[in-house]
PDB file of C-alpha atoms in Angstrom:
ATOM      1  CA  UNK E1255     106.790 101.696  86.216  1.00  0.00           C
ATOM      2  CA  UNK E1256     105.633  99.732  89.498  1.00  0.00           C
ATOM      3  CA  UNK E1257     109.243  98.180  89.829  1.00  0.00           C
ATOM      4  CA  UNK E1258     110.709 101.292  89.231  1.00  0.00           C
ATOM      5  CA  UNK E1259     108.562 103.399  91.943  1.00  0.00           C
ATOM      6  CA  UNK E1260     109.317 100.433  94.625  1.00  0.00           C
ATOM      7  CA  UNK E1261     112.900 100.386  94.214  1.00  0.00           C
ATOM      8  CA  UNK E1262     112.860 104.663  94.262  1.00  0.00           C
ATOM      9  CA  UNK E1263     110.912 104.297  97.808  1.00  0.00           C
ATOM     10  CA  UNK E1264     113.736 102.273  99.050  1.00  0.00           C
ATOM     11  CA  UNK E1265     116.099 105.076  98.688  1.00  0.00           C
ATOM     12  CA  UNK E1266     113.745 108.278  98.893  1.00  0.00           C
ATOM     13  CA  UNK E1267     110.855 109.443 100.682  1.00  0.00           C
ATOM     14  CA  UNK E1268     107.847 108.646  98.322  1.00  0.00           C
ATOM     15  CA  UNK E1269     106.432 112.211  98.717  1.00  0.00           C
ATOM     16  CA  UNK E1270     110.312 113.523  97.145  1.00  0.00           C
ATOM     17  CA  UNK E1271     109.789 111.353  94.037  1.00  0.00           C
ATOM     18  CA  UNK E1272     109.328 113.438  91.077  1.00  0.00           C
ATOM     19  CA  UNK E1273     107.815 112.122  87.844  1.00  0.00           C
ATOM     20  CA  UNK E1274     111.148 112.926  85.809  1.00  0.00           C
ATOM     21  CA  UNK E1275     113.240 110.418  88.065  1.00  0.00           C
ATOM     22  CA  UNK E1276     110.544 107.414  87.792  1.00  0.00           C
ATOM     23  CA  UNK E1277     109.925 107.953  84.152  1.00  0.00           C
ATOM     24  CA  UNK E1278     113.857 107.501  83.631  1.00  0.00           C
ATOM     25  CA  UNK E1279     113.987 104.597  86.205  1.00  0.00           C
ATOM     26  CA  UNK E1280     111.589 103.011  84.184  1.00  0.00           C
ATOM     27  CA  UNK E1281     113.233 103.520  81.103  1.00  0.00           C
ATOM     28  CA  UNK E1282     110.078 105.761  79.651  1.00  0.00           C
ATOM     29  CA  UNK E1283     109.399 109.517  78.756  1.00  0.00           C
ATOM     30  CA  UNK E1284     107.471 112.041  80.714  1.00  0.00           C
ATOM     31  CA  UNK E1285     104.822 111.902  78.390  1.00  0.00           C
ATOM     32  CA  UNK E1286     104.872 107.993  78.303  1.00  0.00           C
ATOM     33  CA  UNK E1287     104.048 108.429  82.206  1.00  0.00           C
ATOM     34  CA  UNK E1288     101.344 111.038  81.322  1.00  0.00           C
ATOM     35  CA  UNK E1289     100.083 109.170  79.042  1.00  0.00           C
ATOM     36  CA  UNK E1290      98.881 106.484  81.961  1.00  0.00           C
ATOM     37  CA  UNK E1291      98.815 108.506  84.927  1.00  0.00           C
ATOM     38  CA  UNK E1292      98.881 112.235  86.547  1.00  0.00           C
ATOM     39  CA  UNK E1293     100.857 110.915  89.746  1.00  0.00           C
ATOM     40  CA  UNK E1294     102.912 108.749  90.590  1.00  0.00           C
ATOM     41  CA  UNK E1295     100.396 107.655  93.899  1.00  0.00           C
ATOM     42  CA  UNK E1296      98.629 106.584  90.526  1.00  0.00           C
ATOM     43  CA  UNK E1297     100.662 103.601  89.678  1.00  0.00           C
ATOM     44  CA  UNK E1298     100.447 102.063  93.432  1.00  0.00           C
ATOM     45  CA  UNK E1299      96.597 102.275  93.066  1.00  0.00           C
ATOM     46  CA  UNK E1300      96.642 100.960  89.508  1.00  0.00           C
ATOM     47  CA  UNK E1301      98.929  98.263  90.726  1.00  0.00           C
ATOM     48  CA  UNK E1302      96.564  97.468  94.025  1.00  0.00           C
ATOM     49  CA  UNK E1303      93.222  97.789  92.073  1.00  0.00           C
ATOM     50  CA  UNK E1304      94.744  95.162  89.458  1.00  0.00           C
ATOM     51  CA  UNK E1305      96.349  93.471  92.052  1.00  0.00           C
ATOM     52  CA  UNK E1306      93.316  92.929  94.632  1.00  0.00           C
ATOM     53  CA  UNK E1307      94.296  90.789  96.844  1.00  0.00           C
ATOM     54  CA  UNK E1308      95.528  87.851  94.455  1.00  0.00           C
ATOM     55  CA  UNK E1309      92.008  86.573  94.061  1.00  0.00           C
ATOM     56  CA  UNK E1310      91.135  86.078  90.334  1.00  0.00           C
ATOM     57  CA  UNK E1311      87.633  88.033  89.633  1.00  0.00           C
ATOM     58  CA  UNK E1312      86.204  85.101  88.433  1.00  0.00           C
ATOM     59  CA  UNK E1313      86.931  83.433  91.225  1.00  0.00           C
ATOM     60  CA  UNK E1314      85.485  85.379  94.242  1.00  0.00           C
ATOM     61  CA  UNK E1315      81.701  84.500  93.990  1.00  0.00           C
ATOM     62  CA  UNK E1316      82.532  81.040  94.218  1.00  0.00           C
ATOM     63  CA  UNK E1317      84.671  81.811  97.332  1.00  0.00           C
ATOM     64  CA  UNK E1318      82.289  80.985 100.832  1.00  0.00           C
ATOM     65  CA  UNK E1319      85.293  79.948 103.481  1.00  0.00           C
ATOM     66  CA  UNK E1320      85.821  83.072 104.958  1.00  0.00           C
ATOM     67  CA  UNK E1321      88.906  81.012 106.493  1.00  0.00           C
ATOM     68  CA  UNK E1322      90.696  80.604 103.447  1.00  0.00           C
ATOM     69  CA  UNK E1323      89.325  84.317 102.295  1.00  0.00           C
ATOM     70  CA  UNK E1324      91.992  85.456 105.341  1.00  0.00           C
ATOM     71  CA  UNK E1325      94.760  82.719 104.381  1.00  0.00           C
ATOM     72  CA  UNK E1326      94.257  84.228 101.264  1.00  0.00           C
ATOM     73  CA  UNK E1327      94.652  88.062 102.247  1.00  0.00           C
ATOM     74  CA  UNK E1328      97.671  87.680 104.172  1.00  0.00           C
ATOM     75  CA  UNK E1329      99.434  85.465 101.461  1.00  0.00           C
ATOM     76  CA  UNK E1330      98.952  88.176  99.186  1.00  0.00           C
ATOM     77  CA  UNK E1331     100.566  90.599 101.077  1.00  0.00           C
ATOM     78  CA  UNK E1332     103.518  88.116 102.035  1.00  0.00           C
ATOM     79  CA  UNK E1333     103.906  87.908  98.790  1.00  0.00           C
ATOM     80  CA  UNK E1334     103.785  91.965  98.347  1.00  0.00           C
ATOM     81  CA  UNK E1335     106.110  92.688 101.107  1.00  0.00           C
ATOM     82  CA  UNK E1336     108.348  95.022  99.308  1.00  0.00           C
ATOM     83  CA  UNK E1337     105.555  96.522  98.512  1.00  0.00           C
ATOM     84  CA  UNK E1338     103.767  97.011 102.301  1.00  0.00           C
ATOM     85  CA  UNK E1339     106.925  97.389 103.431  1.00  0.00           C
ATOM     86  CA  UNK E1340     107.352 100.546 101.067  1.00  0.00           C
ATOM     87  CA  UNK E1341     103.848 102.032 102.097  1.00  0.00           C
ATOM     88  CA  UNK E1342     104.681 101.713 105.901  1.00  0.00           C
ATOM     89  CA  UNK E1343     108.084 103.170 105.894  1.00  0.00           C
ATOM     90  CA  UNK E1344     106.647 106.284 103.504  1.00  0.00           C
ATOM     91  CA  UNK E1345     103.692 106.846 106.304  1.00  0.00           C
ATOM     92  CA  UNK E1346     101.026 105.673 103.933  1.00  0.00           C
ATOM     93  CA  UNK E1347      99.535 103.653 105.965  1.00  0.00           C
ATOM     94  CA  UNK E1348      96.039 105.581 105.182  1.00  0.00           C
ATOM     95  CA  UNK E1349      96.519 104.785 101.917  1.00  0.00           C
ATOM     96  CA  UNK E1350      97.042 101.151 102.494  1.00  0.00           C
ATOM     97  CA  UNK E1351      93.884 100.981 104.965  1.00  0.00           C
ATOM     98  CA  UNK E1352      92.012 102.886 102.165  1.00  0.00           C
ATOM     99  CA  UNK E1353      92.983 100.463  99.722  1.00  0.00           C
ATOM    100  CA  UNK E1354      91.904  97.505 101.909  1.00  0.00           C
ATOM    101  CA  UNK E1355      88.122  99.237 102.541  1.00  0.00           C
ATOM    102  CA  UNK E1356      87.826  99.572  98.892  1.00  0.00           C
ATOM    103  CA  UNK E1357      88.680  95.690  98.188  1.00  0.00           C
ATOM    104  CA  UNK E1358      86.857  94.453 100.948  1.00  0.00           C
ATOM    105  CA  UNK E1359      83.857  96.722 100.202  1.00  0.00           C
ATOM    106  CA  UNK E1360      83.717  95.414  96.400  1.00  0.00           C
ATOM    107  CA  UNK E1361      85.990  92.579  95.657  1.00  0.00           C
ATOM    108  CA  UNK E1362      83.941  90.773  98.448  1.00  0.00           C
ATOM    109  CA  UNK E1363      80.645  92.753  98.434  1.00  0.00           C
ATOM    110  CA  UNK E1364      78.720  89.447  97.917  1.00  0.00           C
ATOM    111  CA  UNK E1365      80.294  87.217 100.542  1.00  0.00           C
ATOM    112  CA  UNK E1366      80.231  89.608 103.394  1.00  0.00           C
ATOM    113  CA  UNK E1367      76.247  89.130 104.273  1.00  0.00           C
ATOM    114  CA  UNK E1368      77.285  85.154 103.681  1.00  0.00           C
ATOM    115  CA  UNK E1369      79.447  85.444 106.931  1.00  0.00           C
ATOM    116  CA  UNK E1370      77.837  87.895 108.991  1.00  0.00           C
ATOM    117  CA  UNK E1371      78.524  91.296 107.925  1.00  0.00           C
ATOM    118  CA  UNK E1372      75.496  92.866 107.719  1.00  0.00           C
ATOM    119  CA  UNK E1373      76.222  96.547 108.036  1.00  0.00           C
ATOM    120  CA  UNK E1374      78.861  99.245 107.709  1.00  0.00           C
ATOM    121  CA  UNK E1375      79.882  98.961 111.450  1.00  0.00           C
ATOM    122  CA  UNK E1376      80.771  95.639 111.192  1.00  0.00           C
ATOM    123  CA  UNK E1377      82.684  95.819 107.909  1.00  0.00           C
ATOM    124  CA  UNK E1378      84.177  99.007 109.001  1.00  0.00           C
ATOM    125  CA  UNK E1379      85.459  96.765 112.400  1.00  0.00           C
ATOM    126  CA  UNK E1380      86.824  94.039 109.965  1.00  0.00           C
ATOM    127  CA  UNK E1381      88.709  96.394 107.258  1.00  0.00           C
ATOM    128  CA  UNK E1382      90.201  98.003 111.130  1.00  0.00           C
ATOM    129  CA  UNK E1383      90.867  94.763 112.127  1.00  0.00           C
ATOM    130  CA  UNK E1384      92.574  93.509 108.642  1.00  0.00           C
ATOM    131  CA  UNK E1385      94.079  96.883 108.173  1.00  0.00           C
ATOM    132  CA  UNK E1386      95.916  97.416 111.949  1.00  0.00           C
ATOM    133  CA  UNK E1387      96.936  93.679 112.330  1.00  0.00           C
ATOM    134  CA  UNK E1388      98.581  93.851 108.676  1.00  0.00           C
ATOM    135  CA  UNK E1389     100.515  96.853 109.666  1.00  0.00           C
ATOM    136  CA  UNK E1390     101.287  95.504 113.347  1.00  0.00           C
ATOM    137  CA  UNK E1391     102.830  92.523 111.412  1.00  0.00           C
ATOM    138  CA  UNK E1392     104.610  93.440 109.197  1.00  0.00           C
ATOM    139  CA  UNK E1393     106.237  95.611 111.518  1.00  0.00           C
ATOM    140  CA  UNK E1394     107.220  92.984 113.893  1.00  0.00           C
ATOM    141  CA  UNK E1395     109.488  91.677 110.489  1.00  0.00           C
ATOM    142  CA  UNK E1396     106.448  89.044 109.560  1.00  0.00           C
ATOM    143  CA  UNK E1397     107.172  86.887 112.473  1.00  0.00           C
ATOM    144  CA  UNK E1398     104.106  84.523 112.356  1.00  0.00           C
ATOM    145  CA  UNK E1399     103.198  82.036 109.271  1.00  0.00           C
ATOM    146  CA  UNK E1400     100.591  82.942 107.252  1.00  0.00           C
ATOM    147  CA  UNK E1401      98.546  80.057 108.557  1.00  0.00           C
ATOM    148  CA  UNK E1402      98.939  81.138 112.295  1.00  0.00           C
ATOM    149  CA  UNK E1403      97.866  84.611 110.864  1.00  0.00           C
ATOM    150  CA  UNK E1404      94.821  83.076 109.146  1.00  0.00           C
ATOM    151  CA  UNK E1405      94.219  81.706 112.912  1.00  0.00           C
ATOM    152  CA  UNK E1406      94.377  84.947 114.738  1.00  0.00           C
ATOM    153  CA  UNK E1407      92.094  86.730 112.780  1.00  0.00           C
ATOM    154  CA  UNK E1408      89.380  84.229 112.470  1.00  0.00           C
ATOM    155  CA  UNK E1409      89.640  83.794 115.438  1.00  0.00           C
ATOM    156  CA  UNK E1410      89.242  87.006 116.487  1.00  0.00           C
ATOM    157  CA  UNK E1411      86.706  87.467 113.682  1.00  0.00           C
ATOM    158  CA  UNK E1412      84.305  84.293 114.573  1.00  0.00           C
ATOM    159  CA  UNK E1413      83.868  86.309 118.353  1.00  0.00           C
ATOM    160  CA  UNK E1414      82.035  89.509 116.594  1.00  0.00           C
ATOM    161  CA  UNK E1415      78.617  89.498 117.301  1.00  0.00           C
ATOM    162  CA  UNK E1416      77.384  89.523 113.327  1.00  0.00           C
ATOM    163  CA  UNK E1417      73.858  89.024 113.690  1.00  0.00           C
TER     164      UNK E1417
END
């Protein structure tokens, strides 16, 4: 149903998307889609909250570089272009900032005392910061690597005042 609500939001504004068209996109009944969710914004936040980030669960308390925690960010949403793209050209870009608080606030919960985040303010300035410059570049068409992206924000990242 994921597939099918991306390639609807290529040809329609996601807000004009009515259950009946994405349940026969997807090749499913009505009830088949009620059966797993009430909207279809449900399916992009199953999808992102299944999705988060590319970084298996197992995985993240293990993960200290906060360098490769970035590389790792913005390769996952290279890889979900279609998908940002989408969100950005339906004005959701709310939704996408919302979605990046929620993973930053629990998918890394544990590392963000580890490099410096010690309260809301400054996790509310990073999700900003990860949020605005993942918008601004995609954009500008994805111009930079996702190594000279990596760069930029720690960069910009390792000159917050943490402590």
């Amino acid at each position: 149903m994921f597939t099918a609500l991306l390639r609807l939001m290529k040809k329609k504004h996601f807000h004009d998307i009515t259950v009946k068209e994405l349940a026969h996109k997807a090749g499913v009944s009505r009830s088949t889609f009620y059966r797993h969710y009430s909207l279809p914004i449900d399916i992009l936040t199953d999808y992102l909250d299944t999705h988060p980030f590319g970084f298996p669960t197992a995985q993240i308390e293990a993960m200290l570089d906060e360098k490769e925690n970035i590389r790792m960010f913005y390769k996952y949403f290279s890889e979900n272009n279609e998908l940002i793209s989408a969100l950005i050209q339906a004005g959701m870009t709310e939704f996408l900032r919302d979605t990046i608080s929620k993973h930053i606030r629990t998918t890394f919960s544990t590392q963000l005392p580890v490099h410096g985040y010690k309260n809301q303010y400054h996790i509310a300035a990073l999700v900003g910061l990860c949020a605005e410059i993942l918008i601004c570049w995609h954009k500008r068409g994805r111009l930079e690597s996702i190594d000279e992206m990596t760069e930029i924000i720690f960069d910009i990242t390792s000159k917050f005042d943490k402590e």
